[in-house]
Tab-separated table of C-alpha atoms in Angstrom:
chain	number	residue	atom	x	y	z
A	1	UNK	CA	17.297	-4.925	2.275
A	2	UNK	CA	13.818	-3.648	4.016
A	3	UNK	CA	11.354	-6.909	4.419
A	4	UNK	CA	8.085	-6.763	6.287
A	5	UNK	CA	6.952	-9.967	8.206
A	6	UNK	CA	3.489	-10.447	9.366
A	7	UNK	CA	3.008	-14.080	10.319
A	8	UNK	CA	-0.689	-14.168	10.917
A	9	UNK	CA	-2.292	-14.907	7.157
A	10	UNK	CA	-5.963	-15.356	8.555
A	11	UNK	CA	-7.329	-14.019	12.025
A	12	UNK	CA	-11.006	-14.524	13.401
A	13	UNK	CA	-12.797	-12.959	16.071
A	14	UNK	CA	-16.070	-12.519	17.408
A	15	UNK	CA	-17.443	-9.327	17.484
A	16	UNK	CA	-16.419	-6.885	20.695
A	17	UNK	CA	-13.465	-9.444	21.394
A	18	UNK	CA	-9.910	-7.675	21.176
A	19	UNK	CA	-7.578	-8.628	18.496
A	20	UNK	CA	-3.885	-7.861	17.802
A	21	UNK	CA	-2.118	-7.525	14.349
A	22	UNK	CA	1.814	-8.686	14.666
A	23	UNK	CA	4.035	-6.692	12.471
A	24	UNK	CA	8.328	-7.588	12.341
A	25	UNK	CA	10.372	-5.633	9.839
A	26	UNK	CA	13.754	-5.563	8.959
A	27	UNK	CA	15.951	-2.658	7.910
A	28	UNK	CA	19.673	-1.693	8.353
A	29	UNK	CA	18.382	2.035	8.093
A	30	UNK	CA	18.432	3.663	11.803
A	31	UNK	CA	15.800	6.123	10.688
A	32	UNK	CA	12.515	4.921	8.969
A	33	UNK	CA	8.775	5.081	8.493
A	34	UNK	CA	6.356	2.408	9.983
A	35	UNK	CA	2.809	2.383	8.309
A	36	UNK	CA	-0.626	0.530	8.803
A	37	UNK	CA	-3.323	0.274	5.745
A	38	UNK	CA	-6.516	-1.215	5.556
A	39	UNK	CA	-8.166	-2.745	2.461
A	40	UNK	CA	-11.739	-3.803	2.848
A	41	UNK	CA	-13.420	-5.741	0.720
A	42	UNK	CA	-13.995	-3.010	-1.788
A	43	UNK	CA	-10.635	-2.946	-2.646
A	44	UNK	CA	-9.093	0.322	-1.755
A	45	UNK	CA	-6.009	1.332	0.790
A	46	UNK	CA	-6.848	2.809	3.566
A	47	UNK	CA	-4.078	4.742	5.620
A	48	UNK	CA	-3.990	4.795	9.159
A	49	UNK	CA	-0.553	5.682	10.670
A	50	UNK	CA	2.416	6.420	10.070
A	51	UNK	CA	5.097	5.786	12.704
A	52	UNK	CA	9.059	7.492	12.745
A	53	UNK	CA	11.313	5.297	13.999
A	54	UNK	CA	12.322	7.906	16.469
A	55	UNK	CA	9.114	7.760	18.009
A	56	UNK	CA	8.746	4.806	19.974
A	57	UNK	CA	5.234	6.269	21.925
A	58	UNK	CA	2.351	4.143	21.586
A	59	UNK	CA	-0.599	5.545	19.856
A	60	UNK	CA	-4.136	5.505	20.393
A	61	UNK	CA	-7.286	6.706	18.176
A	62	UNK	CA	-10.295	5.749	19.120
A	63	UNK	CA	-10.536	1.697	19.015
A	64	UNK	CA	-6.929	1.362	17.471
A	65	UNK	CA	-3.669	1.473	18.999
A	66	UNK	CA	-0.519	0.657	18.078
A	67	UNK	CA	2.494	-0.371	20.044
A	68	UNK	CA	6.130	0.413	18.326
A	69	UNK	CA	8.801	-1.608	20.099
A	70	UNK	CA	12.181	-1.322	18.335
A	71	UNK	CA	14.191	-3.502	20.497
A	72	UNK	CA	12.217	-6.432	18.709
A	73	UNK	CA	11.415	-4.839	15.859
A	74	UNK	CA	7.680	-4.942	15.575
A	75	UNK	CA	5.006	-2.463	15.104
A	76	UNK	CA	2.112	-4.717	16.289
A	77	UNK	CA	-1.495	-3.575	16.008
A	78	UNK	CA	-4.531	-3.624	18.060
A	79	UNK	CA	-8.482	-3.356	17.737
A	80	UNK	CA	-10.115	-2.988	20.890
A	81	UNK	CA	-13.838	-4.745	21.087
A	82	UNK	CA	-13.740	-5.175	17.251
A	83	UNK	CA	-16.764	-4.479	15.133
A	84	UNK	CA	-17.877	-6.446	11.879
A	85	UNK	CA	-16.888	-3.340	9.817
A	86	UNK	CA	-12.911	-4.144	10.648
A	87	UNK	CA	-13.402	-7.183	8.631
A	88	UNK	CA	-10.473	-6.366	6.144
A	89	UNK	CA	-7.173	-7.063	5.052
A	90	UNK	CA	-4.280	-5.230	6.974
A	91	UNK	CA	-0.902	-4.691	5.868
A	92	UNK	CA	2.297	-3.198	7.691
A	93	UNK	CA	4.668	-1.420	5.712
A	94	UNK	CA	8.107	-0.108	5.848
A	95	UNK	CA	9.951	3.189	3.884
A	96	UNK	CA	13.545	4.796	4.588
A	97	UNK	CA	13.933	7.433	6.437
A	98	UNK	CA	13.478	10.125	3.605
A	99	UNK	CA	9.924	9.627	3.957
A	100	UNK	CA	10.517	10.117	-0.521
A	101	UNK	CA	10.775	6.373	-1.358
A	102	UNK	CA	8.380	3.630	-2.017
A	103	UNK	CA	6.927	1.364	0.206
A	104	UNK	CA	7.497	-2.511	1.432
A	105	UNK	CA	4.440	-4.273	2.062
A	106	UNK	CA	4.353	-7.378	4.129
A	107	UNK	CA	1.502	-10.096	3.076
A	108	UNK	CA	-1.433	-8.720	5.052
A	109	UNK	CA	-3.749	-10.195	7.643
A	110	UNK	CA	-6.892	-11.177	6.590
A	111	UNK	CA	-9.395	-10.250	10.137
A	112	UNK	CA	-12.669	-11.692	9.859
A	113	UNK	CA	-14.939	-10.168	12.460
A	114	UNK	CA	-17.907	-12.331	13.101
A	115	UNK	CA	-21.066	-11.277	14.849
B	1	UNK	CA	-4.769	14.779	2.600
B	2	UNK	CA	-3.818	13.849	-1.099
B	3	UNK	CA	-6.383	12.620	-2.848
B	4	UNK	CA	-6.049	10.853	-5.607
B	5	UNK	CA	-8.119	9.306	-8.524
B	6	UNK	CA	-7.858	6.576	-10.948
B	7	UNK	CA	-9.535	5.315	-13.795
B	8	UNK	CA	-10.934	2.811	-15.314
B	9	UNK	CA	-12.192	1.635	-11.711
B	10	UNK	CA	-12.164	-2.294	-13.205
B	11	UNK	CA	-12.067	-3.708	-17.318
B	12	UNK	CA	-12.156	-6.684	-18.615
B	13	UNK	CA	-9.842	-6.841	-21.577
B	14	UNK	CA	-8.942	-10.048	-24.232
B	15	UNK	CA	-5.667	-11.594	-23.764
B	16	UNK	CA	-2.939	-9.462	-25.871
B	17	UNK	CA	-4.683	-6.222	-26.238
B	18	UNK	CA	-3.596	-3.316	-24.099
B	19	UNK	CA	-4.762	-1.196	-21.484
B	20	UNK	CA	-3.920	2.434	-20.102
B	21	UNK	CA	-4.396	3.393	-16.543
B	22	UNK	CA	-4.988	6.743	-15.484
B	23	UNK	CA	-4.156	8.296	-12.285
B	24	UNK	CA	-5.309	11.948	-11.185
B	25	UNK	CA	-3.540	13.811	-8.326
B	26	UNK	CA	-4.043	16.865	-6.620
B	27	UNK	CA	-1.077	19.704	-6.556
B	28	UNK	CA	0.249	18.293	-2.902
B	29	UNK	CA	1.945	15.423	-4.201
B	30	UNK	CA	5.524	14.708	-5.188
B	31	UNK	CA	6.788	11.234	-5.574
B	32	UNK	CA	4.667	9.181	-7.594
B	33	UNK	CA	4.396	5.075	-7.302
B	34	UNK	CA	2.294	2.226	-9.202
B	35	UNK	CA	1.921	-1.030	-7.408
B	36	UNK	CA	0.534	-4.257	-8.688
B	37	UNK	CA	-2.275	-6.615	-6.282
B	38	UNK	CA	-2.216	-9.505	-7.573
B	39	UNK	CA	-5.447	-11.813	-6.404
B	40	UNK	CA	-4.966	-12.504	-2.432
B	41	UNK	CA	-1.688	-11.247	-2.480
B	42	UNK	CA	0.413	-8.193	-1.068
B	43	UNK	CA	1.695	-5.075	-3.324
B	44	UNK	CA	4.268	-5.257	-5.258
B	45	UNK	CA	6.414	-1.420	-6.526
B	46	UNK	CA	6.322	-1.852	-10.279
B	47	UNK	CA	7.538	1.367	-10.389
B	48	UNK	CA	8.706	5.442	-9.882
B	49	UNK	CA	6.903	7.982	-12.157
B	50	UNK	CA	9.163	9.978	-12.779
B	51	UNK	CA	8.009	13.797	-13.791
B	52	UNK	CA	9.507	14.261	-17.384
B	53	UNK	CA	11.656	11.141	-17.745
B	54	UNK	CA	11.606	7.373	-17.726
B	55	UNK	CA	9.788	5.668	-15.067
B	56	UNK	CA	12.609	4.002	-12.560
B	57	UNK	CA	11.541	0.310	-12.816
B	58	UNK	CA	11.559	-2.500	-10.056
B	59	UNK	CA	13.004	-5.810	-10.828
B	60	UNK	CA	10.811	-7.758	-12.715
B	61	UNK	CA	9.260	-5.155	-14.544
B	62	UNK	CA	10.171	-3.767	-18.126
B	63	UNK	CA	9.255	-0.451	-20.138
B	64	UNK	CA	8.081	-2.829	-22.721
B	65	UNK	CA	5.617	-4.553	-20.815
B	66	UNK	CA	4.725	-1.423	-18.319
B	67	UNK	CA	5.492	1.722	-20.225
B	68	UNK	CA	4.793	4.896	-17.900
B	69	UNK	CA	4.629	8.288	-18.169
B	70	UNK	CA	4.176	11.206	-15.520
B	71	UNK	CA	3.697	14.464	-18.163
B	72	UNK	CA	3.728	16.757	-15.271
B	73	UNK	CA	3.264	16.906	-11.429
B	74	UNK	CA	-0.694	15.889	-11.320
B	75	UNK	CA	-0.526	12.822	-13.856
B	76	UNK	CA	0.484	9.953	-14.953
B	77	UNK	CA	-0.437	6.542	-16.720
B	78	UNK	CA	0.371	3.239	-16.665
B	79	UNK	CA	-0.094	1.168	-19.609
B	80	UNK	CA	-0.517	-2.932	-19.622
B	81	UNK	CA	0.807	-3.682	-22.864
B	82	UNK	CA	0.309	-7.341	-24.416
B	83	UNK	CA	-1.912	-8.548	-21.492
B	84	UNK	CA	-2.235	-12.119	-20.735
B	85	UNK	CA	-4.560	-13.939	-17.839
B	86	UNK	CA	-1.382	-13.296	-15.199
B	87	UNK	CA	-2.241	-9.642	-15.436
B	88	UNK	CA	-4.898	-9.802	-14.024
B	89	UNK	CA	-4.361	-7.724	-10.489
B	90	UNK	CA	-5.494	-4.405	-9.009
B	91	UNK	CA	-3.087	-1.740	-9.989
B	92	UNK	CA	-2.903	1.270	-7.600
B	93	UNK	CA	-1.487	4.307	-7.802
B	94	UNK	CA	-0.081	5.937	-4.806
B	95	UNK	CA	1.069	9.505	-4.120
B	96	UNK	CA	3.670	10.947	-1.432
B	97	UNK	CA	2.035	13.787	0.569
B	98	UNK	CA	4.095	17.281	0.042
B	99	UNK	CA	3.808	17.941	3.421
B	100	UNK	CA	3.041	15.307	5.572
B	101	UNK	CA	4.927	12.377	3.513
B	102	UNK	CA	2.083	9.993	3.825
B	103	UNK	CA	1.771	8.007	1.157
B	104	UNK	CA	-1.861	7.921	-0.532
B	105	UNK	CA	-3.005	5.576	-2.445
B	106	UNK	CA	-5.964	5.482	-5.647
B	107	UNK	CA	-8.997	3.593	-5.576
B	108	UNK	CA	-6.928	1.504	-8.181
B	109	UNK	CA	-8.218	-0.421	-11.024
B	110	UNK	CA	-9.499	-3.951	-11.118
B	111	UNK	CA	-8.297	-5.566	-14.506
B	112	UNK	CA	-9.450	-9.205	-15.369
B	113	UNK	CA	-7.829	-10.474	-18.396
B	114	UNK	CA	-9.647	-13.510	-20.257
């Protein structure tokens, strides 16, 4: 079975500082889909990547970057010199490797960016 | 990118009336998906629209309680039937990208049950 593990409930920063977002998932697939959302306060999802499980590169846009490492796993998430508007909930979530299937959510990380 | 709409945006509704959900695609979707939020918690799948057929349920979740129905490619609805205060959630609908296979998801809808 697929499960998505992100440990940290509640992060806090101040803003500019840098702050990573762990992801672990588990999946006896060998091909899969990684994703990141965002939900702000207003309530909708907001998509950021989407990761193959054959691509192990690390990706940057802009502020974000994401570092896939499938020896351990994780799909961990970072926000370089965070702003007050990345105050949100984040979740990591896993599909199979059809790309056609729904999606496991871990819990989501509450990021409080304080200025 | 899909995009994808959904209304009401929030209700309020009395405990054991009903409520439909709409949810508005455009033509580059295929799989279809409703998810439940309940209040500081993750999604949940409640389940597969299905185009033309029963919705494919998720454990948990019954026909009775959560009819469907996906009349064609663009559209479907999700009903609360029978509501009580535990249904209160965000439900979202979410659509899989023809092309790209990113799954989008609605605005959803904010139900409060009282």
């Amino acid at each position: 079975a697929q499960k998505v593990t992100q440990v940290q409930t509640e992060i806090s920063v101040v803003e500019k500082e840098d702050v990573t977002l762990d992801c672990v998932y588990e999946t006896r697939d060998t091909t899969y889909y990684l994703f990141w959302y965002k939900q702000p306060p207003s309530g909708e999802l907001v998509f950021l990547i989407r990761r193959n499980s054959f691509d192990e590169q690390n990706e940057i846009s802009g502020r974000y970057s994401w570092n896939f490492q499938k020896s351990t796993s994780s799909f961990n998430f970072t926000i370089t010199a965070s702003q007050v508007v990345d105050s949100a909930v984040y979740f990591c979530a896993l599909s199979e490797a059809t790309g056609n299937t729904p999606l496991v959510f871990g819990k989501g990380t509450r990021l409080s960016v304080i200025a | 990118s899909a995009v994808i709409s959904q209304k009401p945006s929030r209700d309020i509704c009395q405990r054991g009336t009903s409520l439909t959900i709409q949810c508005q695609v455009d033509s580059q979707v295929t799989m279809m998906f409703w998810y439940r939020q309940q209040p500081g918690q993750s999604l949940t799948l409640i389940a597969t629209a299905n185009q033309g057929s029963e919705a494919t349920y998720e454990s948990g979740f019954v026909i009775d309680k959560f009819p469907i129905s996906r009349p064609n490619l663009t559209f479907s609805t999700l009903t609360v039937s029978n509501m009580s205060p535990e249904d209160s959630s965000i439900y979202l609908c979410s659509g899989l990208d023809r092309g790209t296979r990113e799954q989008y998801f609605g605005p959803g809808t904010r139900l409060t049950v009282t």
